[in-house]
Amino acid sequence: MNRRDLIKLGTIGSLNACSKPNHIGVNAPTDEYFNWRMATTWPPNFPGLGAGALNLKRYIEDASQGRIRIELYAANELVPPFEVFDAVSQGSIEMGHSGAYYWRGKAEAVQFFSSVPFGMNAHEVNAWIYYGGGLELWTEVYEPFGVIPFPAGNSGVQMGGWFNKRIDTIEDLIGLRMRLPGIGGEVLRRAGGVPVTLPGAELFTALSTGVLDATEWVGPYNDIAFGLHQAARYYYYPGWHEPGPIMECIINQSAYEDLPSDLQAIVRVACQAANLDMISEYNARNARSLSQLINNEDVEILSFPRDVLNQLEKLTHEVIEELIARDAQSAKVWSSYQGFMSQSKGWLRISEKSYLAI
Ligand code: CA
């Protein structure tokens, strides 16, 4: 029996712990090297989301002293952007960096691990993931696919998007062709709009040529990088559809279990570091980019009217109620999410919210 087989035997012990996320395998440290490939859903050299994937690669390589080496691929360089999950699941690549709502075709419950319209913000969602049972549920939802999830980034509250006309009432959404993924897209459909799923790299052209009437992307920092401010005039807030979107690191389960336990820990902690780094970067850079847009005469920054938000929230509840009625797994995840959120809102009301109101 060679050393590799011994390592594999070592993973048998860790299988018992697999139901627990963040499990520490029992594989002994080795001097073995691992060459991994990470594909992302983000365009090449993309600031923010793409930088998050690059940071994650560097943290893992540095902390492991090169015992894990990662080849990083942007969207379409190795895998099409919306096939990253399949590639990780099948083991044709070891890891990916993406957003869970792109995989709703696999299991509808995945949407609660990316972004829930009118749901929790980044502070709250991290609290749920790390301390409220969220990561256990996420691990359970991905388990049949042989994929292990970790949160590895968050953009914070996004912007509502770029529109080529004003939105004064909910009727203004009728017939509106807008790029809007996830549950938010379904809410738009119920409001009479036409949700479109397009990768980020195609948004500028689609909006400029009228293929889209509106698009959301992320926030000032990323949206300026795509030139979206040159493709539409009205920039709406808040991003009701993505109040605290989680970016995920997904790892092929066998590849993860093949790692000795010290490298598993490095991967896990690197994801936590990437998670903190991304929101810190977004908060810093969005603030700077926003002032750039405020001074741009071709851009009007507007709040969605209160009534439009109320109607969208009502439609969101309808969409979620139907989702949990037809899908038991979604019902289980929503029960945890909603229970956590209702407690969390009570605390946030007297902490963050009352402080910001000063
Ligand atoms: Ca977005």
mmCIF file of C-alpha atoms and ligand atoms in Angstrom:
data_model
loop_
_atom_site.group_PDB
_atom_site.id
_atom_site.type_symbol
_atom_site.label_atom_id
_atom_site.label_comp_id
_atom_site.label_asym_id
_atom_site.label_seq_id
_atom_site.Cartn_x
_atom_site.Cartn_y
_atom_site.Cartn_z
ATOM 1 C CA MET A 1 0.000 0.000 0.000
ATOM 2 C CA ASN A 2 1.490 3.360 -0.999
ATOM 3 C CA ARG A 3 1.277 6.607 0.906
ATOM 4 C CA ARG A 4 -1.553 7.884 -1.262
ATOM 5 C CA ASP A 5 -3.695 4.888 -0.320
ATOM 6 C CA LEU A 6 -2.904 5.462 3.322
ATOM 7 C CA ILE A 7 -4.075 9.035 2.978
ATOM 8 C CA LYS A 8 -7.283 7.814 1.383
ATOM 9 C CA LEU A 9 -7.779 5.392 4.240
ATOM 10 C CA GLY A 10 -7.344 8.335 6.551
ATOM 11 C CA THR A 11 -10.351 10.010 4.924
ATOM 12 C CA ILE A 12 -12.594 7.164 6.009
ATOM 13 C CA GLY A 13 -12.349 8.518 9.509
ATOM 14 C CA SER A 14 -13.294 11.957 8.304
ATOM 15 C CA LEU A 15 -16.380 10.699 6.474
ATOM 16 C CA ASN A 16 -18.156 10.379 9.778
ATOM 17 C CA ALA A 17 -17.645 14.054 10.305
ATOM 18 C CA CYS A 18 -18.908 15.026 6.854
ATOM 19 C CA SER A 19 -22.372 15.911 8.002
ATOM 20 C CA LYS A 20 -20.814 18.745 9.956
ATOM 21 C CA PRO A 21 -19.604 21.690 7.918
ATOM 22 C CA ASN A 22 -16.149 22.960 8.715
ATOM 23 C CA HIS A 23 -15.331 19.423 9.749
ATOM 24 C CA ILE A 24 -11.704 18.746 10.370
ATOM 25 C CA GLY A 25 -10.588 15.554 8.688
ATOM 26 C CA VAL A 26 -8.228 13.204 10.410
ATOM 27 C CA ASN A 27 -5.746 13.001 7.541
ATOM 28 C CA ALA A 28 -2.262 13.485 8.907
ATOM 29 C CA PRO A 29 -0.161 16.340 7.505
ATOM 30 C CA THR A 30 1.967 15.266 4.551
ATOM 31 C CA ASP A 31 4.466 16.883 2.247
ATOM 32 C CA GLU A 32 2.284 16.038 -0.733
ATOM 33 C CA TYR A 33 1.533 18.779 -3.271
ATOM 34 C CA PHE A 34 -1.918 19.423 -4.702
ATOM 35 C CA ASN A 35 -2.545 21.149 -8.029
ATOM 36 C CA TRP A 36 -6.075 22.499 -8.161
ATOM 37 C CA ARG A 37 -8.069 24.418 -10.736
ATOM 38 C CA MET A 38 -10.577 27.097 -9.722
ATOM 39 C CA ALA A 39 -13.111 28.361 -12.263
ATOM 40 C CA THR A 40 -15.220 31.441 -11.579
ATOM 41 C CA THR A 41 -18.409 32.977 -12.916
ATOM 42 C CA TRP A 42 -16.684 36.374 -13.125
ATOM 43 C CA PRO A 43 -15.154 38.083 -16.174
ATOM 44 C CA PRO A 44 -11.329 38.125 -16.453
ATOM 45 C CA ASN A 45 -9.557 40.544 -14.063
ATOM 46 C CA PHE A 46 -12.881 41.684 -12.674
ATOM 47 C CA PRO A 47 -12.575 43.970 -9.634
ATOM 48 C CA GLY A 48 -14.435 43.002 -6.480
ATOM 49 C CA LEU A 49 -15.857 39.566 -7.234
ATOM 50 C CA GLY A 50 -12.957 38.461 -9.438
ATOM 51 C CA ALA A 51 -10.440 39.968 -7.025
ATOM 52 C CA GLY A 52 -12.114 37.923 -4.284
ATOM 53 C CA ALA A 53 -11.353 34.711 -6.156
ATOM 54 C CA LEU A 54 -7.767 35.831 -6.757
ATOM 55 C CA ASN A 55 -7.323 36.702 -3.066
ATOM 56 C CA LEU A 56 -8.642 33.299 -2.086
ATOM 57 C CA LYS A 57 -6.130 31.575 -4.374
ATOM 58 C CA ARG A 58 -3.277 33.644 -2.912
ATOM 59 C CA TYR A 59 -4.303 33.065 0.722
ATOM 60 C CA ILE A 60 -4.451 29.320 0.175
ATOM 61 C CA GLU A 61 -1.154 29.167 -1.719
ATOM 62 C CA ASP A 62 0.675 31.415 0.754
ATOM 63 C CA ALA A 63 -0.665 29.785 3.904
ATOM 64 C CA SER A 64 0.032 26.297 2.556
ATOM 65 C CA GLN A 65 3.498 27.382 1.453
ATOM 66 C CA GLY A 66 2.646 26.225 -2.033
ATOM 67 C CA ARG A 67 1.494 22.755 -0.994
ATOM 68 C CA ILE A 68 -1.758 23.684 -2.708
ATOM 69 C CA ARG A 69 -1.297 25.441 -6.033
ATOM 70 C CA ILE A 70 -4.354 26.844 -7.764
ATOM 71 C CA GLU A 71 -4.769 27.727 -11.424
ATOM 72 C CA LEU A 72 -7.450 30.423 -11.585
ATOM 73 C CA TYR A 73 -9.775 30.664 -14.585
ATOM 74 C CA ALA A 74 -12.228 33.492 -15.282
ATOM 75 C CA ALA A 75 -15.582 32.816 -16.931
ATOM 76 C CA ASN A 76 -15.229 30.885 -20.200
ATOM 77 C CA GLU A 77 -11.473 30.415 -19.874
ATOM 78 C CA LEU A 78 -12.008 26.820 -18.837
ATOM 79 C CA VAL A 79 -15.688 26.476 -17.996
ATOM 80 C CA PRO A 80 -18.722 28.566 -19.066
ATOM 81 C CA PRO A 81 -19.857 30.836 -16.203
ATOM 82 C CA PHE A 82 -23.051 28.946 -15.444
ATOM 83 C CA GLU A 83 -21.435 25.504 -15.564
ATOM 84 C CA VAL A 84 -18.969 26.013 -12.726
ATOM 85 C CA PHE A 85 -21.079 24.015 -10.272
ATOM 86 C CA ASP A 86 -21.324 21.021 -12.629
ATOM 87 C CA ALA A 87 -17.582 21.076 -13.258
ATOM 88 C CA VAL A 88 -16.882 21.031 -9.501
ATOM 89 C CA SER A 89 -19.527 18.380 -8.885
ATOM 90 C CA GLN A 90 -18.108 16.096 -11.585
ATOM 91 C CA GLY A 91 -14.554 16.682 -10.369
ATOM 92 C CA SER A 92 -13.302 18.037 -13.691
ATOM 93 C CA ILE A 93 -12.126 20.992 -11.557
ATOM 94 C CA GLU A 94 -11.466 21.004 -7.823
ATOM 95 C CA MET A 95 -13.013 24.342 -6.888
ATOM 96 C CA GLY A 96 -15.117 27.256 -8.046
ATOM 97 C CA HIS A 97 -15.984 30.811 -6.997
ATOM 98 C CA SER A 98 -19.514 31.882 -7.808
ATOM 99 C CA GLY A 99 -22.990 32.594 -6.407
ATOM 100 C CA ALA A 100 -25.403 29.886 -5.274
ATOM 101 C CA TYR A 101 -28.490 31.340 -6.983
ATOM 102 C CA TYR A 102 -27.077 30.375 -10.358
ATOM 103 C CA TRP A 103 -27.688 26.730 -9.430
ATOM 104 C CA ARG A 104 -31.419 26.927 -8.718
ATOM 105 C CA GLY A 105 -31.939 24.360 -11.485
ATOM 106 C CA LYS A 106 -30.099 21.839 -9.258
ATOM 107 C CA ALA A 107 -32.054 22.468 -6.066
ATOM 108 C CA GLU A 108 -34.346 25.399 -5.448
ATOM 109 C CA ALA A 109 -33.180 25.775 -1.855
ATOM 110 C CA VAL A 110 -29.759 26.961 -3.032
ATOM 111 C CA GLN A 111 -31.241 30.412 -3.528
ATOM 112 C CA PHE A 112 -31.327 31.028 0.220
ATOM 113 C CA PHE A 113 -27.519 30.772 0.272
ATOM 114 C CA SER A 114 -26.940 33.608 -2.146
ATOM 115 C CA SER A 115 -29.441 36.364 -1.880
ATOM 116 C CA VAL A 116 -32.980 36.630 -0.599
ATOM 117 C CA PRO A 117 -34.971 39.710 -1.616
ATOM 118 C CA PHE A 118 -35.873 41.746 1.489
ATOM 119 C CA GLY A 119 -33.778 39.238 3.437
ATOM 120 C CA MET A 120 -30.747 39.629 5.659
ATOM 121 C CA ASN A 121 -27.837 41.989 5.058
ATOM 122 C CA ALA A 122 -24.180 40.890 5.099
ATOM 123 C CA HIS A 123 -23.789 41.241 8.905
ATOM 124 C CA GLU A 124 -26.868 39.166 9.540
ATOM 125 C CA VAL A 125 -26.271 36.557 6.890
ATOM 126 C CA ASN A 126 -22.734 35.914 8.159
ATOM 127 C CA ALA A 127 -24.167 35.517 11.650
ATOM 128 C CA TRP A 128 -26.681 32.980 10.305
ATOM 129 C CA ILE A 129 -24.080 31.097 8.257
ATOM 130 C CA TYR A 130 -21.427 30.857 10.980
ATOM 131 C CA TYR A 131 -23.529 30.868 14.170
ATOM 132 C CA GLY A 132 -27.136 30.196 13.186
ATOM 133 C CA GLY A 133 -26.988 26.825 11.434
ATOM 134 C CA GLY A 134 -26.832 28.273 7.904
ATOM 135 C CA LEU A 135 -23.614 26.544 6.854
ATOM 136 C CA GLU A 136 -24.850 23.172 8.101
ATOM 137 C CA LEU A 137 -27.962 23.512 5.944
ATOM 138 C CA TRP A 138 -25.978 24.733 2.936
ATOM 139 C CA THR A 139 -23.621 21.755 3.252
ATOM 140 C CA GLU A 140 -26.633 19.454 3.422
ATOM 141 C CA VAL A 141 -28.180 20.957 0.253
ATOM 142 C CA TYR A 142 -24.938 20.542 -1.757
ATOM 143 C CA GLU A 143 -24.064 17.109 -0.325
ATOM 144 C CA PRO A 144 -25.903 15.040 -3.003
ATOM 145 C CA PHE A 145 -23.789 16.793 -5.630
ATOM 146 C CA GLY A 146 -20.484 15.990 -3.946
ATOM 147 C CA VAL A 147 -19.837 19.701 -3.474
ATOM 148 C CA ILE A 148 -18.750 21.442 -0.261
ATOM 149 C CA PRO A 149 -19.683 25.122 0.104
ATOM 150 C CA PHE A 150 -17.991 27.901 2.032
ATOM 151 C CA PRO A 151 -18.919 31.568 2.071
ATOM 152 C CA ALA A 152 -16.049 33.442 0.391
ATOM 153 C CA GLY A 153 -17.188 36.998 -0.150
ATOM 154 C CA ASN A 154 -20.083 39.395 0.179
ATOM 155 C CA SER A 155 -20.730 42.625 -1.681
ATOM 156 C CA GLY A 156 -22.973 44.118 1.007
ATOM 157 C CA VAL A 157 -26.270 45.786 0.014
ATOM 158 C CA GLN A 158 -26.252 46.144 -3.748
ATOM 159 C CA MET A 159 -27.784 48.878 -5.871
ATOM 160 C CA GLY A 160 -31.242 48.442 -7.398
ATOM 161 C CA GLY A 161 -29.851 48.785 -10.897
ATOM 162 C CA TRP A 162 -29.657 50.939 -14.006
ATOM 163 C CA PHE A 163 -32.856 51.852 -15.839
ATOM 164 C CA ASN A 164 -33.434 53.706 -19.064
ATOM 165 C CA LYS A 165 -36.707 55.106 -17.712
ATOM 166 C CA ARG A 166 -37.968 56.315 -14.358
ATOM 167 C CA ILE A 167 -39.762 53.895 -12.047
ATOM 168 C CA ASP A 168 -42.532 55.861 -10.339
ATOM 169 C CA THR A 169 -45.090 53.111 -9.837
ATOM 170 C CA ILE A 170 -45.080 49.313 -9.919
ATOM 171 C CA GLU A 171 -46.794 49.518 -13.349
ATOM 172 C CA ASP A 172 -43.591 51.000 -14.755
ATOM 173 C CA LEU A 173 -42.093 47.510 -14.448
ATOM 174 C CA ILE A 174 -44.624 46.014 -16.888
ATOM 175 C CA GLY A 175 -42.836 44.751 -19.986
ATOM 176 C CA LEU A 176 -39.459 45.816 -18.588
ATOM 177 C CA ARG A 177 -36.669 43.496 -19.757
ATOM 178 C CA MET A 178 -34.205 43.426 -16.897
ATOM 179 C CA ARG A 179 -31.252 41.314 -15.940
ATOM 180 C CA LEU A 180 -32.193 40.125 -12.464
ATOM 181 C CA PRO A 181 -31.165 36.670 -11.199
ATOM 182 C CA GLY A 182 -32.633 34.473 -8.503
ATOM 183 C CA ILE A 183 -35.843 35.029 -6.565
ATOM 184 C CA GLY A 184 -35.698 38.718 -7.508
ATOM 185 C CA GLY A 185 -36.156 37.750 -11.146
ATOM 186 C CA GLU A 186 -39.312 35.808 -10.304
ATOM 187 C CA VAL A 187 -40.625 38.809 -8.368
ATOM 188 C CA LEU A 188 -40.048 41.003 -11.426
ATOM 189 C CA ARG A 189 -41.967 38.516 -13.574
ATOM 190 C CA ARG A 190 -44.949 38.754 -11.237
ATOM 191 C CA ALA A 191 -44.804 42.518 -11.455
ATOM 192 C CA GLY A 192 -45.179 42.128 -15.238
ATOM 193 C CA GLY A 193 -41.501 42.435 -16.176
ATOM 194 C CA VAL A 194 -39.257 40.080 -18.102
ATOM 195 C CA PRO A 195 -36.294 38.781 -16.055
ATOM 196 C CA VAL A 196 -33.224 37.895 -18.086
ATOM 197 C CA THR A 197 -30.169 36.008 -16.861
ATOM 198 C CA LEU A 198 -26.991 37.230 -18.516
ATOM 199 C CA PRO A 199 -23.366 36.997 -17.406
ATOM 200 C CA GLY A 200 -21.866 40.286 -16.236
ATOM 201 C CA ALA A 201 -19.598 40.705 -19.248
ATOM 202 C CA GLU A 202 -22.604 41.033 -21.592
ATOM 203 C CA LEU A 203 -24.509 43.675 -19.642
ATOM 204 C CA PHE A 204 -23.061 46.863 -21.128
ATOM 205 C CA THR A 205 -23.769 45.847 -24.730
ATOM 206 C CA ALA A 206 -27.231 44.505 -23.903
ATOM 207 C CA LEU A 207 -28.210 47.723 -22.109
ATOM 208 C CA SER A 208 -26.649 50.035 -24.714
ATOM 209 C CA THR A 209 -28.354 48.318 -27.629
ATOM 210 C CA GLY A 210 -31.777 48.075 -26.007
ATOM 211 C CA VAL A 211 -31.706 44.287 -25.652
ATOM 212 C CA LEU A 212 -32.254 45.110 -21.967
ATOM 213 C CA ASP A 213 -34.272 48.048 -20.571
ATOM 214 C CA ALA A 214 -32.577 47.738 -17.208
ATOM 215 C CA THR A 215 -29.981 45.742 -15.378
ATOM 216 C CA GLU A 216 -28.712 45.257 -11.906
ATOM 217 C CA TRP A 217 -25.126 44.217 -11.354
ATOM 218 C CA VAL A 218 -23.478 45.003 -8.025
ATOM 219 C CA GLY A 219 -22.865 48.568 -6.874
ATOM 220 C CA PRO A 220 -21.028 51.757 -7.873
ATOM 221 C CA TYR A 221 -17.531 50.241 -7.893
ATOM 222 C CA ASN A 222 -18.322 47.305 -10.186
ATOM 223 C CA ASP A 223 -20.978 49.070 -12.239
ATOM 224 C CA ILE A 224 -18.604 51.885 -13.225
ATOM 225 C CA ALA A 225 -15.995 49.288 -14.203
ATOM 226 C CA PHE A 226 -18.503 47.940 -16.740
ATOM 227 C CA GLY A 227 -19.429 51.416 -17.970
ATOM 228 C CA LEU A 228 -23.082 50.881 -17.048
ATOM 229 C CA HIS A 229 -23.335 54.599 -16.178
ATOM 230 C CA GLN A 230 -22.786 55.265 -19.883
ATOM 231 C CA ALA A 231 -25.575 52.906 -20.928
ATOM 232 C CA ALA A 232 -28.508 54.155 -18.785
ATOM 233 C CA ARG A 233 -29.380 57.347 -16.925
ATOM 234 C CA TYR A 234 -31.300 56.278 -13.813
ATOM 235 C CA TYR A 235 -29.477 54.514 -11.004
ATOM 236 C CA TYR A 236 -31.896 53.208 -8.395
ATOM 237 C CA TYR A 237 -31.409 52.134 -4.801
ATOM 238 C CA PRO A 238 -31.662 50.125 -2.638
ATOM 239 C CA GLY A 239 -30.876 46.666 -4.014
ATOM 240 C CA TRP A 240 -34.005 45.122 -2.487
ATOM 241 C CA HIS A 241 -33.244 41.918 -4.390
ATOM 242 C CA GLU A 242 -29.703 41.520 -2.992
ATOM 243 C CA PRO A 243 -29.335 42.954 0.507
ATOM 244 C CA GLY A 244 -26.422 40.711 1.530
ATOM 245 C CA PRO A 245 -25.413 38.403 -1.306
ATOM 246 C CA ILE A 246 -23.001 35.630 -0.409
ATOM 247 C CA MET A 247 -20.295 34.673 -2.883
ATOM 248 C CA GLU A 248 -19.379 31.046 -2.541
ATOM 249 C CA CYS A 249 -16.283 28.915 -2.742
ATOM 250 C CA ILE A 250 -17.354 25.455 -3.844
ATOM 251 C CA ILE A 251 -15.055 22.480 -3.559
ATOM 252 C CA ASN A 252 -15.270 18.982 -4.939
ATOM 253 C CA GLN A 253 -15.875 16.789 -1.908
ATOM 254 C CA SER A 254 -13.332 14.084 -2.866
ATOM 255 C CA ALA A 255 -10.670 16.682 -3.569
ATOM 256 C CA TYR A 256 -11.308 18.268 -0.155
ATOM 257 C CA GLU A 257 -11.253 14.940 1.623
ATOM 258 C CA ASP A 258 -7.973 14.036 -0.072
ATOM 259 C CA LEU A 259 -6.304 16.989 1.666
ATOM 260 C CA PRO A 260 -4.483 16.438 4.946
ATOM 261 C CA SER A 261 -6.313 18.117 7.810
ATOM 262 C CA ASP A 262 -3.949 21.081 8.078
ATOM 263 C CA LEU A 263 -4.605 21.960 4.420
ATOM 264 C CA GLN A 264 -8.340 21.526 4.911
ATOM 265 C CA ALA A 265 -8.111 24.056 7.724
ATOM 266 C CA ILE A 266 -6.132 26.427 5.524
ATOM 267 C CA VAL A 267 -8.771 26.261 2.778
ATOM 268 C CA ARG A 268 -11.573 26.825 5.280
ATOM 269 C CA VAL A 269 -9.914 29.746 7.036
ATOM 270 C CA ALA A 270 -8.815 31.275 3.710
ATOM 271 C CA CYS A 271 -12.487 31.358 2.703
ATOM 272 C CA GLN A 272 -13.309 33.230 5.914
ATOM 273 C CA ALA A 273 -10.493 35.688 5.215
ATOM 274 C CA ALA A 274 -11.758 36.179 1.644
ATOM 275 C CA ASN A 275 -15.253 36.725 3.012
ATOM 276 C CA LEU A 276 -14.089 39.548 5.281
ATOM 277 C CA ASP A 277 -11.786 41.042 2.697
ATOM 278 C CA MET A 278 -14.418 41.334 -0.011
ATOM 279 C CA ILE A 279 -16.964 43.253 2.023
ATOM 280 C CA SER A 280 -14.247 45.522 3.386
ATOM 281 C CA GLU A 281 -13.077 46.290 -0.144
ATOM 282 C CA TYR A 282 -16.614 46.906 -1.397
ATOM 283 C CA ASN A 283 -17.441 49.268 1.428
ATOM 284 C CA ALA A 284 -14.295 51.276 0.749
ATOM 285 C CA ARG A 285 -14.518 51.371 -3.036
ATOM 286 C CA ASN A 286 -18.283 51.768 -3.401
ATOM 287 C CA ALA A 287 -18.110 54.902 -1.272
ATOM 288 C CA ARG A 288 -15.444 56.377 -3.529
ATOM 289 C CA SER A 289 -17.206 55.383 -6.762
ATOM 290 C CA LEU A 290 -20.520 56.752 -5.521
ATOM 291 C CA SER A 291 -19.045 60.243 -5.203
ATOM 292 C CA GLN A 292 -17.846 59.914 -8.780
ATOM 293 C CA LEU A 293 -21.411 59.167 -9.924
ATOM 294 C CA ILE A 294 -22.925 61.957 -7.823
ATOM 295 C CA ASN A 295 -20.784 64.404 -9.806
ATOM 296 C CA ASN A 296 -21.796 62.919 -13.166
ATOM 297 C CA GLU A 297 -24.473 65.038 -14.871
ATOM 298 C CA ASP A 298 -25.584 62.147 -17.049
ATOM 299 C CA VAL A 299 -26.591 60.053 -14.044
ATOM 300 C CA GLU A 300 -29.568 60.474 -11.711
ATOM 301 C CA ILE A 301 -29.379 58.527 -8.467
ATOM 302 C CA LEU A 302 -32.890 57.813 -7.222
ATOM 303 C CA SER A 303 -34.582 55.849 -4.462
ATOM 304 C CA PHE A 304 -37.320 53.416 -5.481
ATOM 305 C CA PRO A 305 -40.620 54.913 -4.252
ATOM 306 C CA ARG A 306 -41.753 53.426 -0.918
ATOM 307 C CA ASP A 307 -44.916 52.058 -2.524
ATOM 308 C CA VAL A 308 -42.946 50.232 -5.235
ATOM 309 C CA LEU A 309 -40.774 48.618 -2.554
ATOM 310 C CA ASN A 310 -43.866 47.615 -0.549
ATOM 311 C CA GLN A 311 -45.416 45.954 -3.590
ATOM 312 C CA LEU A 312 -42.165 44.150 -4.451
ATOM 313 C CA GLU A 313 -41.905 42.893 -0.868
ATOM 314 C CA LYS A 314 -45.460 41.559 -1.055
ATOM 315 C CA LEU A 315 -44.665 39.731 -4.301
ATOM 316 C CA THR A 316 -41.474 38.354 -2.723
ATOM 317 C CA HIS A 317 -43.500 36.799 0.085
ATOM 318 C CA GLU A 318 -45.812 35.207 -2.486
ATOM 319 C CA VAL A 319 -42.868 33.732 -4.396
ATOM 320 C CA ILE A 320 -41.283 32.339 -1.224
ATOM 321 C CA GLU A 321 -44.584 30.943 0.077
ATOM 322 C CA GLU A 322 -45.097 29.048 -3.188
ATOM 323 C CA LEU A 323 -41.492 27.861 -3.212
ATOM 324 C CA ILE A 324 -41.688 26.411 0.288
ATOM 325 C CA ALA A 325 -45.101 24.859 -0.417
ATOM 326 C CA ARG A 326 -43.723 22.813 -3.337
ATOM 327 C CA ASP A 327 -40.199 22.067 -2.064
ATOM 328 C CA ALA A 328 -39.617 20.540 1.379
ATOM 329 C CA GLN A 329 -35.908 21.356 1.382
ATOM 330 C CA SER A 330 -36.621 25.033 0.679
ATOM 331 C CA ALA A 331 -39.174 24.988 3.504
ATOM 332 C CA LYS A 332 -36.568 23.622 5.912
ATOM 333 C CA VAL A 333 -33.960 26.208 4.936
ATOM 334 C CA TRP A 334 -36.464 29.063 4.956
ATOM 335 C CA SER A 335 -37.649 28.109 8.416
ATOM 336 C CA SER A 336 -34.094 28.501 9.706
ATOM 337 C CA TYR A 337 -33.436 31.661 7.665
ATOM 338 C CA GLN A 338 -36.678 33.368 8.620
ATOM 339 C CA GLY A 339 -36.413 32.420 12.285
ATOM 340 C CA PHE A 340 -32.908 33.823 12.456
ATOM 341 C CA MET A 341 -33.865 36.971 10.552
ATOM 342 C CA SER A 342 -36.805 37.825 12.767
ATOM 343 C CA GLN A 343 -34.579 37.720 15.867
ATOM 344 C CA SER A 344 -31.826 39.541 14.093
ATOM 345 C CA LYS A 345 -34.063 42.406 12.948
ATOM 346 C CA GLY A 346 -35.051 43.049 16.546
ATOM 347 C CA TRP A 347 -31.423 43.443 17.535
ATOM 348 C CA LEU A 348 -30.465 45.479 14.445
ATOM 349 C CA ARG A 349 -33.320 47.893 15.089
ATOM 350 C CA ILE A 350 -31.790 49.001 18.375
ATOM 351 C CA SER A 351 -28.143 48.629 17.308
ATOM 352 C CA GLU A 352 -27.119 49.426 13.706
ATOM 353 C CA LYS A 353 -30.361 51.078 12.627
ATOM 354 C CA SER A 354 -30.740 53.382 15.610
ATOM 355 C CA TYR A 355 -27.065 54.297 15.399
ATOM 356 C CA LEU A 356 -27.316 55.133 11.676
ATOM 357 C CA ALA A 357 -30.351 57.282 12.387
ATOM 358 C CA ILE A 358 -28.321 59.616 14.629
HETATM 359 CA CA CA B 1 -26.330 41.667 -8.404
#
